[in-house]
């Protein structure tokens, strides 16, 4: 869920089916919205929030996906940014870059505030909402070569790619 303010200051939200972490330094996150979404036009120069919904917020997801509830979900204003109440996690962002994504707009925001709760997140996969299932084996990050514990390839000048870069082939390249 992305929340922002409309040009007139009214809080506005849009359900998106994905967001992506982009960078740790600076902390950047990306959301992608269809061009026809009203929220896409509001995010250009204004702060916004990525609301990672909790499992019990399914109604909020549907509300902002175009199936409004009789009573809108609860939110608060944190400065200039509307934030839904009850999220599993919240990332408050300032616009950083906007890119053309064909029929979508790719919005990258610099995370200025992060809040993570103990609530289980609501997931969307395969065209439906889901819940997290049981763990399958040990954590893949435990002693991984690109984990926080080993510095995330902190010695960039010593990092050797697995293959050499080659230009892409095709009619437009």
C-alpha positions as MATLAB code, in Angstrom:
seq = 'XXXXXXXXXXXXXXXXXXXXXXXXXXXXXXXXXXXXXXXXXXXXXXXXXXXXXXXXXXXXXXXXXXXXXXXXXXXXXXXXXXXXXXXXXXXXXXXXXXXXXXXXXXXXXXXXXXXXXXXXXXXXXXXXXXXXXXXXXXXXXXXXXXXXXXXXXXXXXXXXXXXXXXXXXXXXX';
ca = [
       0.000    0.000    0.000;
       1.323    3.407   -0.925;
      -0.127    6.446    0.804;
       0.479   10.065   -0.064;
      -1.375   13.351   -0.240;
      -3.286   14.578   -3.265;
      -2.458   18.015   -4.684;
      -5.177   19.516   -2.439;
      -3.659   17.871    0.678;
      -6.237   15.079    0.990;
      -4.730   11.717    2.067;
      -4.759    9.193   -0.778;
      -3.768    5.533   -1.085;
      -3.170    2.918   -3.750;
      -2.643   -0.819   -3.461;
       0.476   -1.993   -5.290;
       1.401   -5.632   -5.646;
       5.115   -5.186   -4.997;
       7.844   -2.966   -3.733;
      11.582   -3.496   -3.879;
      14.537   -2.571   -1.705;
      17.000   -0.789   -3.978;
      19.931    0.382   -1.865;
      21.203    0.408    1.716;
      23.360    3.540    1.299;
      21.454    5.689    0.686;
      18.398    3.728    1.869;
      16.167    3.489   -1.210;
      12.939    1.604   -1.939;
      10.953    1.327   -5.177;
       7.258    1.078   -5.932;
       5.724    0.700   -9.364;
       2.285    2.095  -10.181;
       0.196    2.004  -13.327;
       0.182    5.340  -15.104;
      -3.607    5.454  -14.749;
      -3.301    5.420  -10.941;
      -4.036    8.796   -9.371;
      -1.290    8.123   -6.826;
       1.287    8.022   -9.648;
       0.762   11.726  -10.302;
       0.926   12.616   -6.583;
       4.320   11.009   -5.879;
       6.478   13.166   -8.116;
       7.398   15.876   -5.613;
       5.773   14.780   -2.372;
       6.640   12.415    0.469;
       4.931    9.033    0.495;
       4.660    5.947    2.673;
       5.057    2.294    1.779;
       2.679    0.514    4.151;
       3.449   -3.196    4.426;
       0.053   -4.434    5.478;
      -0.490   -6.910    8.297;
      -2.524  -10.087    7.764;
      -5.602   -8.522    9.342;
      -5.534   -5.558    6.917;
      -6.942   -7.382    3.885;
      -9.911   -4.983    3.832;
      -7.497   -2.038    3.517;
      -5.798   -3.698    0.532;
      -9.160   -4.122   -1.218;
     -10.291   -0.614   -0.226;
      -7.340    1.035   -1.979;
      -7.507   -1.407   -4.901;
     -10.885    0.056   -5.919;
     -13.354   -1.838   -3.732;
     -14.046    0.825   -1.087;
     -15.190   -0.083    2.398;
     -18.200    1.682    3.932;
     -15.706    3.245    6.364;
     -12.137    3.894    5.147;
      -9.180    2.299    6.951;
      -7.693    4.289    9.822;
      -4.592    6.372    9.308;
      -2.611    9.095   10.952;
      -0.586   11.968    9.585;
       3.098   11.679   10.437;
       4.203   15.157    9.439;
       3.026   15.521    5.838;
       2.742   11.782    5.209;
      -0.398    9.664    5.738;
       0.397    6.323    7.417;
      -2.067    3.453    7.820;
      -2.572    2.270   11.397;
      -1.770   -1.388   12.146;
       0.916   -2.091    9.526;
       3.420   -4.923    9.739;
       6.050   -2.372    8.640;
       6.123    1.232    7.439;
       8.678    3.006    5.243;
       8.278    6.774    5.011;
      10.003    8.080    1.892;
      10.984   11.255    0.108;
      10.939   11.129   -3.705;
      14.404   10.356   -5.061;
      13.928    9.456   -8.756;
      11.040    8.644  -11.077;
      11.517    6.503  -14.168;
       9.428    5.650  -17.206;
       8.286    2.055  -16.979;
       6.092    1.841  -20.094;
       2.509    1.680  -18.856;
       3.864    2.024  -15.303;
       5.753    4.690  -13.374;
       8.733    3.503  -11.343;
       9.104    5.603   -8.190;
      12.235    5.345   -6.066;
      12.056    6.945   -2.645;
      14.729    7.627   -0.075;
      13.626    6.028    3.176;
      13.669    8.635    5.926;
      11.888    6.593    8.611;
      11.367    2.851    9.084;
       9.093    1.116   11.574;
       8.879   -2.677   11.838;
       6.363   -4.396   14.117;
       5.867   -7.989   15.258;
       2.721   -8.306   13.107;
       2.730  -10.904   10.319;
       2.628   -9.338    6.829;
      -0.118   -9.805    4.265;
       1.392  -11.280    1.096;
       0.245  -11.222   -2.512;
       1.430  -14.059   -4.742;
      -0.050  -15.831   -7.739;
      -2.988  -13.437   -7.986;
      -4.216  -13.894   -4.417;
      -3.490  -12.774   -0.873;
      -1.603  -15.235    1.321;
      -0.012  -15.699    4.725;
       3.565  -16.648    5.538;
       3.991  -20.392    6.027;
       6.482  -22.344    8.122;
      10.230  -21.909    7.571;
      11.926  -24.279    5.139;
      15.425  -25.027    6.415;
      18.015  -22.678    7.894;
      18.235  -18.987    7.106;
      19.912  -18.477    3.707;
      21.735  -15.415    5.078;
      23.584  -17.315    7.804;
      27.261  -16.934    6.851;
      26.356  -16.072    3.282;
      29.052  -14.308    1.282;
      26.861  -11.259    0.731;
      25.374  -10.975    4.203;
      25.552   -8.008    6.549;
      27.955   -9.969    8.777;
      30.545  -10.192    5.992;
      30.202   -6.613    4.781;
      27.946   -6.877    1.718;
      30.956   -7.027   -0.620;
      32.475   -4.092    1.253;
      35.747   -4.525   -0.649;
      34.214   -3.536   -3.983;
      37.626   -3.043   -5.603;
      38.466   -6.684   -4.789;
      35.135   -8.113   -5.973;
      35.503  -10.140   -9.156;
      32.350  -10.756  -11.193;
      31.555  -14.363  -12.033;
      31.507  -13.591  -15.773;
      32.744  -10.705  -17.840;
      30.181   -8.148  -18.929;
      29.084   -8.501  -22.538;
      26.934   -6.106  -24.538;
      23.354   -7.210  -25.031;
      22.527   -8.454  -28.505;
      19.360   -7.590  -30.339;
      17.860   -5.314  -32.975;
      17.890   -2.238  -30.730;
      21.380   -2.705  -29.288;
];
